[in-house]
PDB file of C-alpha atoms and ligand atoms in Angstrom:
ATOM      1  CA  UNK A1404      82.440-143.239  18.924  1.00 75.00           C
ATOM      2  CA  UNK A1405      81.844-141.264  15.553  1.00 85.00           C
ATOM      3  CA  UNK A1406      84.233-142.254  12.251  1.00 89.00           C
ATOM      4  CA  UNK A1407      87.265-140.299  12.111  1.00 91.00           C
ATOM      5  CA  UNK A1408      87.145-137.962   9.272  1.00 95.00           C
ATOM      6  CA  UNK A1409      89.236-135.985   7.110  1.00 95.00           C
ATOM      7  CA  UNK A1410      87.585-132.758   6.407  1.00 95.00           C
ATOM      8  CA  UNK A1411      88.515-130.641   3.496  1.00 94.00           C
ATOM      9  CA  UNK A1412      87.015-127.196   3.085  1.00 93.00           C
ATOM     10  CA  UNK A1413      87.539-124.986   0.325  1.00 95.00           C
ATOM     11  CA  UNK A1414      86.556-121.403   1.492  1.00 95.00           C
ATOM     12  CA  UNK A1415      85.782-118.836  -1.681  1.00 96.00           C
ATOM     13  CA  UNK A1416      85.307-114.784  -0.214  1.00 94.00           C
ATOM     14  CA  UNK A1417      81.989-114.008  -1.547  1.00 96.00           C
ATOM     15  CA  UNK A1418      78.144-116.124  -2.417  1.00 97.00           C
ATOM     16  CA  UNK A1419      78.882-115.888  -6.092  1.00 97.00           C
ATOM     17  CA  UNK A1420      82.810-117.384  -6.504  1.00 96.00           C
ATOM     18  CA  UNK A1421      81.483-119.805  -3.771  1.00 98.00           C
ATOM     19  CA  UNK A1422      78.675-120.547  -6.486  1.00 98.00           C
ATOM     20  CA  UNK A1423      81.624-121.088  -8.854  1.00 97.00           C
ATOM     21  CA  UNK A1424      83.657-123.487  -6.817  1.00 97.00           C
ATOM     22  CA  UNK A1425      80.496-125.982  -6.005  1.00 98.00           C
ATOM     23  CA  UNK A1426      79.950-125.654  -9.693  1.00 98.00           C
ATOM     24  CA  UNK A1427      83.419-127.053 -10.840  1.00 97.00           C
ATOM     25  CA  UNK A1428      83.480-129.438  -8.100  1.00 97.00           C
ATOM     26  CA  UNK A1429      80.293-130.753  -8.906  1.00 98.00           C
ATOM     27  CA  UNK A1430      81.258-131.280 -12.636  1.00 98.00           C
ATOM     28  CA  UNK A1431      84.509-132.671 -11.894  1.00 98.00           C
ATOM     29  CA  UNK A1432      83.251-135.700  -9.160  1.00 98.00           C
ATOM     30  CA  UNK A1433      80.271-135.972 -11.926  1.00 98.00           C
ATOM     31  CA  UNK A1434      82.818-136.618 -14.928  1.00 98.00           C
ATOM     32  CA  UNK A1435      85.179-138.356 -12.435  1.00 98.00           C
ATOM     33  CA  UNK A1436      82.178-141.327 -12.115  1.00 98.00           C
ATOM     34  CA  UNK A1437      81.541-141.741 -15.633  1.00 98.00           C
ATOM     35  CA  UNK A1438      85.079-141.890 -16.961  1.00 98.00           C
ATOM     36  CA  UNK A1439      85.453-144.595 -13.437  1.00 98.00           C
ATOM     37  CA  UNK A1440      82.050-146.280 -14.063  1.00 98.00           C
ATOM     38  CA  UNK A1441      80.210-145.364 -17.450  1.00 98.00           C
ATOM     39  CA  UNK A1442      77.537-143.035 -15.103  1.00 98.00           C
ATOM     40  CA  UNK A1443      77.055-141.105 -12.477  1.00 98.00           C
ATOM     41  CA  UNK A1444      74.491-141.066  -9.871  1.00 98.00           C
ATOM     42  CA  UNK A1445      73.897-137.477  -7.855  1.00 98.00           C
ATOM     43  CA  UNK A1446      71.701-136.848  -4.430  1.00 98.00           C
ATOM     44  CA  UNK A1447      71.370-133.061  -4.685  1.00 98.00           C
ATOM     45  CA  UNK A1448      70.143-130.970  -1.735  1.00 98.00           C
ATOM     46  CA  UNK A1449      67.142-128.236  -1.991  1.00 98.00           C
ATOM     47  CA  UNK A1450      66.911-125.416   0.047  1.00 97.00           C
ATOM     48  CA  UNK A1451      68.142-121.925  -1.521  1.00 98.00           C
ATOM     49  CA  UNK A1452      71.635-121.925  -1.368  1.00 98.00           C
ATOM     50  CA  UNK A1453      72.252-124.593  -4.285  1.00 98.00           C
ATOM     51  CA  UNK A1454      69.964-121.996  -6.364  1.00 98.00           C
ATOM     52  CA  UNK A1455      72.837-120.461  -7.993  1.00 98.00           C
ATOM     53  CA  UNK A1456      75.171-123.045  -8.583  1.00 98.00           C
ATOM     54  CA  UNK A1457      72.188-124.650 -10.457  1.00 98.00           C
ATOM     55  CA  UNK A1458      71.807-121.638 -12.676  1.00 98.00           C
ATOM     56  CA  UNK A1459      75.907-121.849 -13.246  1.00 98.00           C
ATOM     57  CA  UNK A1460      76.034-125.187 -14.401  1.00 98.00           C
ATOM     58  CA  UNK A1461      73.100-124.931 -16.839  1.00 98.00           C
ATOM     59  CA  UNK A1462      74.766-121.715 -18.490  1.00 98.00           C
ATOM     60  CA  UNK A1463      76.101-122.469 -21.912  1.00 96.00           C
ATOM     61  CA  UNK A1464      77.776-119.171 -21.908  1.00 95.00           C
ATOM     62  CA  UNK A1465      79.999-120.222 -18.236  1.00 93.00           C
ATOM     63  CA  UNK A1466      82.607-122.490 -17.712  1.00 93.00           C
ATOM     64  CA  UNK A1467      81.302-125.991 -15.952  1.00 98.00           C
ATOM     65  CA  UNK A1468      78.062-126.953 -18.435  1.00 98.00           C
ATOM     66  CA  UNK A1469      80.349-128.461 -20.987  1.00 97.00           C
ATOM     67  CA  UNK A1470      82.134-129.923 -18.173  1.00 97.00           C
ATOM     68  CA  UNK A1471      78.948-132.205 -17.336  1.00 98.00           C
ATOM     69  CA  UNK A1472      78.082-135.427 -18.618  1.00 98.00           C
ATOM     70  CA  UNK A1473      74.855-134.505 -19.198  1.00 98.00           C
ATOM     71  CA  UNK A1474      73.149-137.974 -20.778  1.00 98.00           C
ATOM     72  CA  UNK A1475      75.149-139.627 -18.136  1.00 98.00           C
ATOM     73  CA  UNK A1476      74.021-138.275 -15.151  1.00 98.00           C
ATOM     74  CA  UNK A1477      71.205-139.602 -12.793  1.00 98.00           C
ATOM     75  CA  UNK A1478      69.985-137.295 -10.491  1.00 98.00           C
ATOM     76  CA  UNK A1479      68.309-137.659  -7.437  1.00 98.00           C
ATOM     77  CA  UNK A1480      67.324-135.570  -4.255  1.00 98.00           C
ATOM     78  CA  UNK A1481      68.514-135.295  -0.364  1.00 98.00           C
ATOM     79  CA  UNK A1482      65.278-134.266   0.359  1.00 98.00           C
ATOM     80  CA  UNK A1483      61.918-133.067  -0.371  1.00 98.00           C
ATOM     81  CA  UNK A1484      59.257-131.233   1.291  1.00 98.00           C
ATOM     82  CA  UNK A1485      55.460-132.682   1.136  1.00 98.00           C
ATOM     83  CA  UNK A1486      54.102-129.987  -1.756  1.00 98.00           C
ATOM     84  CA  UNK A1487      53.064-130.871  -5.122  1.00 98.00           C
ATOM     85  CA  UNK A1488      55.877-130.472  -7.818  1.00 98.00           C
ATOM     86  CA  UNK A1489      54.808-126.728  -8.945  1.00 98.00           C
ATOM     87  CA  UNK A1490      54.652-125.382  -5.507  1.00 98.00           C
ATOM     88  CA  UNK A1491      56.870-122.596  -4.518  1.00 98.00           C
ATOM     89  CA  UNK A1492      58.829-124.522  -1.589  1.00 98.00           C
ATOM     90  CA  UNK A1493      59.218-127.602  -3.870  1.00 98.00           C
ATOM     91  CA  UNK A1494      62.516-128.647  -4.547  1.00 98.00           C
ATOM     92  CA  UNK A1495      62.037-130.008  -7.566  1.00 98.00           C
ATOM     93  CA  UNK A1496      60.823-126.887  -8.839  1.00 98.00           C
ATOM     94  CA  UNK A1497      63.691-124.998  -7.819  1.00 98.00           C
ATOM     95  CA  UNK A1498      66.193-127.095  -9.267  1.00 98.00           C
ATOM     96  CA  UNK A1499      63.761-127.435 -12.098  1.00 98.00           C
ATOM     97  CA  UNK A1500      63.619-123.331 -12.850  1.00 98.00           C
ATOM     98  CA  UNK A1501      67.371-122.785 -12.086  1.00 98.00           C
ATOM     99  CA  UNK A1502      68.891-125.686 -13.886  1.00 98.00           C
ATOM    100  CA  UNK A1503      66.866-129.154 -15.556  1.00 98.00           C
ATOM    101  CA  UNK A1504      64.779-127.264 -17.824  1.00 98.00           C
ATOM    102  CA  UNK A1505      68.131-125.627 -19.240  1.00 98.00           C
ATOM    103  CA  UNK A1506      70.406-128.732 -19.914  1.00 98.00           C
ATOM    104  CA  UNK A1507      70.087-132.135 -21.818  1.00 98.00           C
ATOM    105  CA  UNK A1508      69.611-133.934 -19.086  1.00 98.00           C
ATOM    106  CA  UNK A1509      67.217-137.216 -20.112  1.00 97.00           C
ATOM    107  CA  UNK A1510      63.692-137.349 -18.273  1.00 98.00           C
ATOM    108  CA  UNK A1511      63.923-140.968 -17.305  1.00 98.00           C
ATOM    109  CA  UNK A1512      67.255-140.234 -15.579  1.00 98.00           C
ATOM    110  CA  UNK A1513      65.601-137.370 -13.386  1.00 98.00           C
ATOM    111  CA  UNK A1514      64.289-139.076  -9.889  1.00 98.00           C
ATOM    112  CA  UNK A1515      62.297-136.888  -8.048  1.00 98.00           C
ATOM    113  CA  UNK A1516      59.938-137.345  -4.766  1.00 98.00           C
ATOM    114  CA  UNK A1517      57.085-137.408  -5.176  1.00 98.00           C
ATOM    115  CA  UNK A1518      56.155-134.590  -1.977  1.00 98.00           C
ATOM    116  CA  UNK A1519      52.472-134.459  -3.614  1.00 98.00           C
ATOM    117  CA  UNK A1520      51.752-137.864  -2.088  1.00 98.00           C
ATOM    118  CA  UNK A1521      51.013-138.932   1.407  1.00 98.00           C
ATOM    119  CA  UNK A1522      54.741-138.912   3.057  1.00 98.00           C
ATOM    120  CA  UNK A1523      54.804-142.462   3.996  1.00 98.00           C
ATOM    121  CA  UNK A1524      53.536-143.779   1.170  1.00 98.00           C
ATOM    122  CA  UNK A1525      56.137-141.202  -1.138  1.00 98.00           C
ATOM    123  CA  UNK A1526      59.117-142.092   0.954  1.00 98.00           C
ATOM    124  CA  UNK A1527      57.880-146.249  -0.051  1.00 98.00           C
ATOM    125  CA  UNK A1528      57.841-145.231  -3.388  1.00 98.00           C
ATOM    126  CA  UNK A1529      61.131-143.340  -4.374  1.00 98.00           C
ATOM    127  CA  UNK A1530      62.901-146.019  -2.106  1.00 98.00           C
ATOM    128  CA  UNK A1531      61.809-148.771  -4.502  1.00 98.00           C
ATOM    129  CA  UNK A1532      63.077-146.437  -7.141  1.00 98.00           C
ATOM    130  CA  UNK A1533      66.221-145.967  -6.002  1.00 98.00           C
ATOM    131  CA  UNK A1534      66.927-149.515  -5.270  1.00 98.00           C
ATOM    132  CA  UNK A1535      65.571-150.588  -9.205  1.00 97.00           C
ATOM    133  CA  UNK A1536      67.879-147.922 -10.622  1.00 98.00           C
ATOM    134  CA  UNK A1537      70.788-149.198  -8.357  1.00 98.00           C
ATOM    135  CA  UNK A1538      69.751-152.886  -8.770  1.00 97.00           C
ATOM    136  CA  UNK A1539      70.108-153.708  -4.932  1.00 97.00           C
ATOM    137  CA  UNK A1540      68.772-157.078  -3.534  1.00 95.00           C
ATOM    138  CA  UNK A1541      68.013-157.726   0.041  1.00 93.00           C
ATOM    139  CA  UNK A1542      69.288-155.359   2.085  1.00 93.00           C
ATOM    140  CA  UNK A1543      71.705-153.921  -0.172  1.00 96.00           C
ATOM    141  CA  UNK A1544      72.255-149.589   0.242  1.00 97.00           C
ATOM    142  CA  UNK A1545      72.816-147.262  -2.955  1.00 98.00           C
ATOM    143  CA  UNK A1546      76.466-145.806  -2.874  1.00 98.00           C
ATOM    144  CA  UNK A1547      75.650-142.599  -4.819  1.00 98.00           C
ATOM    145  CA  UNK A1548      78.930-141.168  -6.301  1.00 98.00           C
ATOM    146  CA  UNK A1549      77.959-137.528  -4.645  1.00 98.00           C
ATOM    147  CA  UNK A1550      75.891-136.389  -2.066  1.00 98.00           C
ATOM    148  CA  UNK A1551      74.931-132.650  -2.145  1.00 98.00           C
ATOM    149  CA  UNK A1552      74.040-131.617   1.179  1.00 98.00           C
ATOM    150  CA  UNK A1553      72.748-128.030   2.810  1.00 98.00           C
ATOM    151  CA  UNK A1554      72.585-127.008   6.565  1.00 98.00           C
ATOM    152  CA  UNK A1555      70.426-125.197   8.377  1.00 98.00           C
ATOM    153  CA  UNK A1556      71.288-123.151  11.206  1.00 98.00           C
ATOM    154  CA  UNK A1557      69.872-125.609  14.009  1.00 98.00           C
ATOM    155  CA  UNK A1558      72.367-127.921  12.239  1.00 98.00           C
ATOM    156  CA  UNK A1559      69.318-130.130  10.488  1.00 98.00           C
ATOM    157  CA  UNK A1560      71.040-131.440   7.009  1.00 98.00           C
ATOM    158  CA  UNK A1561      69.024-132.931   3.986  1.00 98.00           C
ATOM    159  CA  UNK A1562      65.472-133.415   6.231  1.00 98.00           C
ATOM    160  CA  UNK A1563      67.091-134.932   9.277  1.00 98.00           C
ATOM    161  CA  UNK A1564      66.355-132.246  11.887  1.00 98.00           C
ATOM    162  CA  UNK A1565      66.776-132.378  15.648  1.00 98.00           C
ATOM    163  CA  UNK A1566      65.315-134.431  17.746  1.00 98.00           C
ATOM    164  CA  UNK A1567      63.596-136.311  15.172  1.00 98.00           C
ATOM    165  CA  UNK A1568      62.693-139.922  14.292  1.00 98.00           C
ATOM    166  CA  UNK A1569      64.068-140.120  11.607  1.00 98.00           C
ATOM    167  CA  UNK A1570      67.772-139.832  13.552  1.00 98.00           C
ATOM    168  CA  UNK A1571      67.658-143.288  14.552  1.00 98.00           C
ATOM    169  CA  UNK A1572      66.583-144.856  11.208  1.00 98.00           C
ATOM    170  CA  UNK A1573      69.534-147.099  10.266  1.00 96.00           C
ATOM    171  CA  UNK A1574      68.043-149.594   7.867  1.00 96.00           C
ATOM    172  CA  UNK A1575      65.579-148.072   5.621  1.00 98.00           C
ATOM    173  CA  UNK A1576      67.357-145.952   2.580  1.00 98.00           C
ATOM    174  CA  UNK A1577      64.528-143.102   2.344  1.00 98.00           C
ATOM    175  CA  UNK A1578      61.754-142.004   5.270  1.00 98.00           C
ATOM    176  CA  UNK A1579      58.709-139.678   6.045  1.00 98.00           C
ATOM    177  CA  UNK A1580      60.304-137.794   8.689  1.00 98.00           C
ATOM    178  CA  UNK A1581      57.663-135.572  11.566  1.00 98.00           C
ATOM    179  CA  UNK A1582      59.275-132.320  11.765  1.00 98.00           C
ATOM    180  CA  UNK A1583      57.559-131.027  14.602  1.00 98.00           C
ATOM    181  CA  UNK A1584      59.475-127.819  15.053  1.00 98.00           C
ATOM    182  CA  UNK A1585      58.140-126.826  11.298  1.00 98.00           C
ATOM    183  CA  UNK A1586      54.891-128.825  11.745  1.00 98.00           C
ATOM    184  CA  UNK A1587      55.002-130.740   8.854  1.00 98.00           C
ATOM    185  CA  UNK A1588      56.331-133.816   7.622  1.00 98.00           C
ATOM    186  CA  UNK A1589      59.789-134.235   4.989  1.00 98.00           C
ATOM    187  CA  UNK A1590      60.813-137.326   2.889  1.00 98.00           C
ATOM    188  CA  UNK A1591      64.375-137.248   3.268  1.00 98.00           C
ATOM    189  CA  UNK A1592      67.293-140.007   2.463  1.00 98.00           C
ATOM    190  CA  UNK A1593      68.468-141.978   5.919  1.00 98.00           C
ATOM    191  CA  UNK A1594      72.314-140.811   7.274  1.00 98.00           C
ATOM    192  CA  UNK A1595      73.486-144.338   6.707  1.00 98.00           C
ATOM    193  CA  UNK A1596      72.743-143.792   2.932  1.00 98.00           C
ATOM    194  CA  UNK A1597      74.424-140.333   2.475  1.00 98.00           C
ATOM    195  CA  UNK A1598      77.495-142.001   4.657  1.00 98.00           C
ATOM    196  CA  UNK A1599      77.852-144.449   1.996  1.00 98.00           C
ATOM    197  CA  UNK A1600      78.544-142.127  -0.905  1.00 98.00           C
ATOM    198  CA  UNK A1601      81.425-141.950  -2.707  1.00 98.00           C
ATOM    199  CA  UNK A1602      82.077-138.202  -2.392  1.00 98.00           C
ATOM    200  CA  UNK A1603      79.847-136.365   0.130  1.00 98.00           C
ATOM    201  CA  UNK A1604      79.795-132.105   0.539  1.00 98.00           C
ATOM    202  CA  UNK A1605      78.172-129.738   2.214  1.00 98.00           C
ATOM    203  CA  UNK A1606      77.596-126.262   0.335  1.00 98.00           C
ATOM    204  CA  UNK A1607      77.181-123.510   3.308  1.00 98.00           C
ATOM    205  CA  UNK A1608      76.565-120.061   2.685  1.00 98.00           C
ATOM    206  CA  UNK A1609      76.581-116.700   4.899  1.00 98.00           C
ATOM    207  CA  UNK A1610      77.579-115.522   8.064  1.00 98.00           C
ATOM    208  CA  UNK A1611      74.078-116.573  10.037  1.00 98.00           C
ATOM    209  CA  UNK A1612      75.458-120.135   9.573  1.00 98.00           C
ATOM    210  CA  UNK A1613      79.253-119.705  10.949  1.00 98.00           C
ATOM    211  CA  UNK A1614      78.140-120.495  14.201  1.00 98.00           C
ATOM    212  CA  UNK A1615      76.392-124.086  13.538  1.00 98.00           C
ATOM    213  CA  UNK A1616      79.048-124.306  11.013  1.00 98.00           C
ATOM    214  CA  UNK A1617      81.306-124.356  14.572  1.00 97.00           C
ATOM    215  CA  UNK A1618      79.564-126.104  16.092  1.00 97.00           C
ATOM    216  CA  UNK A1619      79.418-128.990  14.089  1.00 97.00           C
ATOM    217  CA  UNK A1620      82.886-129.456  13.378  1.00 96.00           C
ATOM    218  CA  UNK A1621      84.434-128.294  15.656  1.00 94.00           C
ATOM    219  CA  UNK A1622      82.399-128.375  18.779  1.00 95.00           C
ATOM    220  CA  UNK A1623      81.198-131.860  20.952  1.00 95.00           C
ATOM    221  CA  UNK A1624      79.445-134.788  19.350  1.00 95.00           C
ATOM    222  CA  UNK A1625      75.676-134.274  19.640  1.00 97.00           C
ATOM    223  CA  UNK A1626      74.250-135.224  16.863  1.00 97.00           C
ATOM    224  CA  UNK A1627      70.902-135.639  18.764  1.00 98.00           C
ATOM    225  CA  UNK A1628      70.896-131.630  18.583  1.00 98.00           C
ATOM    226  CA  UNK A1629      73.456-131.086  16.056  1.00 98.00           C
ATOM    227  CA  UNK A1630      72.212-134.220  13.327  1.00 98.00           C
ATOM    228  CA  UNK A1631      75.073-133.099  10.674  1.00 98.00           C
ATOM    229  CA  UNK A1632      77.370-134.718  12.529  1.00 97.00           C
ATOM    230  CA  UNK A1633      75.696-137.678  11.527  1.00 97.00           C
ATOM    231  CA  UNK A1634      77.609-137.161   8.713  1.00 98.00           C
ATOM    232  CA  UNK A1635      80.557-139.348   8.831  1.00 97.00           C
ATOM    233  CA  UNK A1636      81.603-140.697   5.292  1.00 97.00           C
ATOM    234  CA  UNK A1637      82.398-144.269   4.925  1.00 97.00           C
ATOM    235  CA  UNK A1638      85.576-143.033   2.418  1.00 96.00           C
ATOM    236  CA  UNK A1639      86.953-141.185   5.696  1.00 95.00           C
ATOM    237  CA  UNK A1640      86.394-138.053   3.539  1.00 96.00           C
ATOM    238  CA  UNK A1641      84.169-135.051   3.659  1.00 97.00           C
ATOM    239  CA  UNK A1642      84.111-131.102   1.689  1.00 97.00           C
ATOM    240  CA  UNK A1643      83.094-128.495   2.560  1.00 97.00           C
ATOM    241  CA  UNK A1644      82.605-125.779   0.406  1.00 98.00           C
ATOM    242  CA  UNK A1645      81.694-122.402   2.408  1.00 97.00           C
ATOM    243  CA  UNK A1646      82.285-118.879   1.920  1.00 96.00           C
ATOM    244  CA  UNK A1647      84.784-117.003   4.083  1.00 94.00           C
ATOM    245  CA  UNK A1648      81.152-115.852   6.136  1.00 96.00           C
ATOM    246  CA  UNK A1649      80.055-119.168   6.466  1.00 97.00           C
ATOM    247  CA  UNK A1650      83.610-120.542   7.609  1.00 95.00           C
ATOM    248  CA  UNK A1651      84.627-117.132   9.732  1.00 95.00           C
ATOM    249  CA  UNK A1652      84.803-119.557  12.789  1.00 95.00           C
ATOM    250  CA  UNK A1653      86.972-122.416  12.019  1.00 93.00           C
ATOM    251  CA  UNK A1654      90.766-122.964  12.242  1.00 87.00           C
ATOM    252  CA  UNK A1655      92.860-121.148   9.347  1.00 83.00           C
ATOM    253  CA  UNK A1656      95.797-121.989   7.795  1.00 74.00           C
ATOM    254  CA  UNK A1657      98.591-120.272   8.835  1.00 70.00           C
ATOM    255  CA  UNK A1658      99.261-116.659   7.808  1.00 61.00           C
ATOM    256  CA  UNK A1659      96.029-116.118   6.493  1.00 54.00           C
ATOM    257  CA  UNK A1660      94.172-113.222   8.580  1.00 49.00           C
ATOM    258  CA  UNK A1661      90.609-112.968  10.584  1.00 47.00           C
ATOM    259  CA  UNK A1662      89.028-111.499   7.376  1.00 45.00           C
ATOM    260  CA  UNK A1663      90.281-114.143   4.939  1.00 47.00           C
ATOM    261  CA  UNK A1664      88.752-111.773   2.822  1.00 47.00           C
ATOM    262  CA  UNK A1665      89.975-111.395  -0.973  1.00 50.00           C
ATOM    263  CA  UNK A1666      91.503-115.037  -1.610  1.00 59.00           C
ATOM    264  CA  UNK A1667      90.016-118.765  -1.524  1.00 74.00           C
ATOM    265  CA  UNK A1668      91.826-121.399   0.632  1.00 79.00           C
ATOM    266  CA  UNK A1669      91.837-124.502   1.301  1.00 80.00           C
ATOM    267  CA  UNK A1670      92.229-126.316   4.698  1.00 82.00           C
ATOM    268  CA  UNK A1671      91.868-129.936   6.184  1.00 84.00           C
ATOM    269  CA  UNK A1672      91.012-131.127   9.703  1.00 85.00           C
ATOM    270  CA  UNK A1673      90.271-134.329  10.772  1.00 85.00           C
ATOM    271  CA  UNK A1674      87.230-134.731  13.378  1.00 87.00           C
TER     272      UNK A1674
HETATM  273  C1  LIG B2742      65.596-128.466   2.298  1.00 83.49           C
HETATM  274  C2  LIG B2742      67.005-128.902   2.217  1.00 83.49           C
HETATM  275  C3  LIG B2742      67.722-128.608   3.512  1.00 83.49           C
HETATM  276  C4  LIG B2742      68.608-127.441   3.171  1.00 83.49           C
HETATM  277  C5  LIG B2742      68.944-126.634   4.405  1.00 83.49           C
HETATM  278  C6  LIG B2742      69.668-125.349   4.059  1.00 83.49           C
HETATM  279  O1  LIG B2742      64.728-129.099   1.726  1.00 83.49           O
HETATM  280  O2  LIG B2742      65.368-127.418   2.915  1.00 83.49           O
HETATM  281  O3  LIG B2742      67.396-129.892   1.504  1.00 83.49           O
HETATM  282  O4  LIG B2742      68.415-129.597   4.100  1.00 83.49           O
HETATM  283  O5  LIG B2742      69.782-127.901   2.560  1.00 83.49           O
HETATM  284  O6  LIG B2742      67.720-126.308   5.034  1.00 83.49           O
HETATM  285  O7  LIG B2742      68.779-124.573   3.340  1.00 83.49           O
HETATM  286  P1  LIG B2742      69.191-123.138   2.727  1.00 83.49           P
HETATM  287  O8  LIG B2742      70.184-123.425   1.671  1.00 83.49           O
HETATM  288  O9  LIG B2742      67.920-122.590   2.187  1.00 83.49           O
HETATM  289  O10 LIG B2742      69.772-122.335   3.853  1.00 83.49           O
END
């Protein structure tokens, strides 16, 4: 049976305050780790959605980028596709572009995967990074302090998409996953790693998604079809952070109409 979970999502009425709220709660779990444990360590998802909370954080003229500990922060990715570094579907270049060539971020503390080189042999690599920079021994798993994810509207998070191997990986911490619906291959962290985190979120945008976003929290366990549901944080705790497009499907509280339009909320469930 899947971990119980407590699921919190915050629900903002358009893309850009939605932008806005990942922003400050991505600056507030980052400063939260360093004031609990001198740094903190960040798995951030690619995709387009993230795009313009990126752009947020690293502008000096908005609220969050003096919220971050920059020269604390150790960043890391969900995912990557199997492109070289300046490609257009890296991304590293996207986060790159919209945020890590803005802010003071130090180069040693920026892990990226390395999608130019042959999956397997990227998905070796960036796991032995990940367990030097997290000092593991044996079979020891990073506990990131947040996990960043996306969804896409089959319900695939980070690069762990339907029907794929990679589903049933449970010991390795990063894999070259076959995507054979995309025909290609991903590098993409392993469920039991993103499980582990300290704070895990998903940041879902636009109505084309409120469906999935359904059926994946609300609807039966599948995770075979639907793999988010693999999702199932250790701490018992999840966020969401959706716009009232991407959440037009799930439960409201009380008193708040269809349209939810207008006004943020907040709401819990437990799945
Ligand atoms: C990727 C991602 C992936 C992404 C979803 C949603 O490399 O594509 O990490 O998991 O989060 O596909 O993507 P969009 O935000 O573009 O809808």
């Amino acid at each position: 049976m899947p971990r119980p979970v407590s699921v919190r999502y915050r629900v903002s009425p358009t893309a850009n305050a939605l932008a806005a709220s990942a922003a400050e709660f991505f600056a507030s779990a980052v400063s939260a780790a360093v004031a609990a444990r001198g740094v903190a360590r960040v798995a951030i998802s690619g995709g387009t959605t993230p795009k313009a909370m990126f752009a947020l954080l690293a502008d000096r003229n908005a609220l969050y980028f003096a919220l971050v500990p920059w020269e604390r922060l150790y960043l890391f990715w969900v995912d990557e596709r199997c492109v070289p570094p300046t490609d257009k579907d890296s991304n590293y270049r996207m986060t790159k572009e919209a945020m890590l060539a803005k802010v003071p971020l130090p180069a040693a503390h920026i892990h990226r995967m390395e999608g130019e080189l042959d999956p397997e042999v990227a998905a070796v690599r960036y796991e032995a990074a990940i367990r030097k920079e997290f000092r593991l021994e044996g079979a020891q798993m990073p506990v990131f302090d947040l996990v960043l994810l996306g969804m896409g509207e089959d319900g695939h998070t980070a690069s762990l998409f339907p029907h794929t191997d990679a589903l049933t990986e449970l010991g390795r911490i990063v894999v070259a996953n076959h995507v054979a619906q995309k025909d290609t291959w991903r590098i993409t962290l392993t469920w039991p790693v993103i499980d582990r985190a300290r704070e895990v979120a998903f940041l879902i945008e636009g109505a084309a998604k409120a469906q999935t976003v359904q059926d994946v929290f609300c609807g039966a366990y599948d995770p075979e079809a639907k793999p988010a549901q693999l999702v199932r944080p250790a701490s018992g705790r999840l966020t969401l952070l959706l716009d009232a497009d991407a959440a037009s499907l799930l439960p409201r509280p009380a008193g708040r109409d269809a349209a939810g339009a207008g006004s943020s909320f907040v709401a819990t469930m437990e799945i």
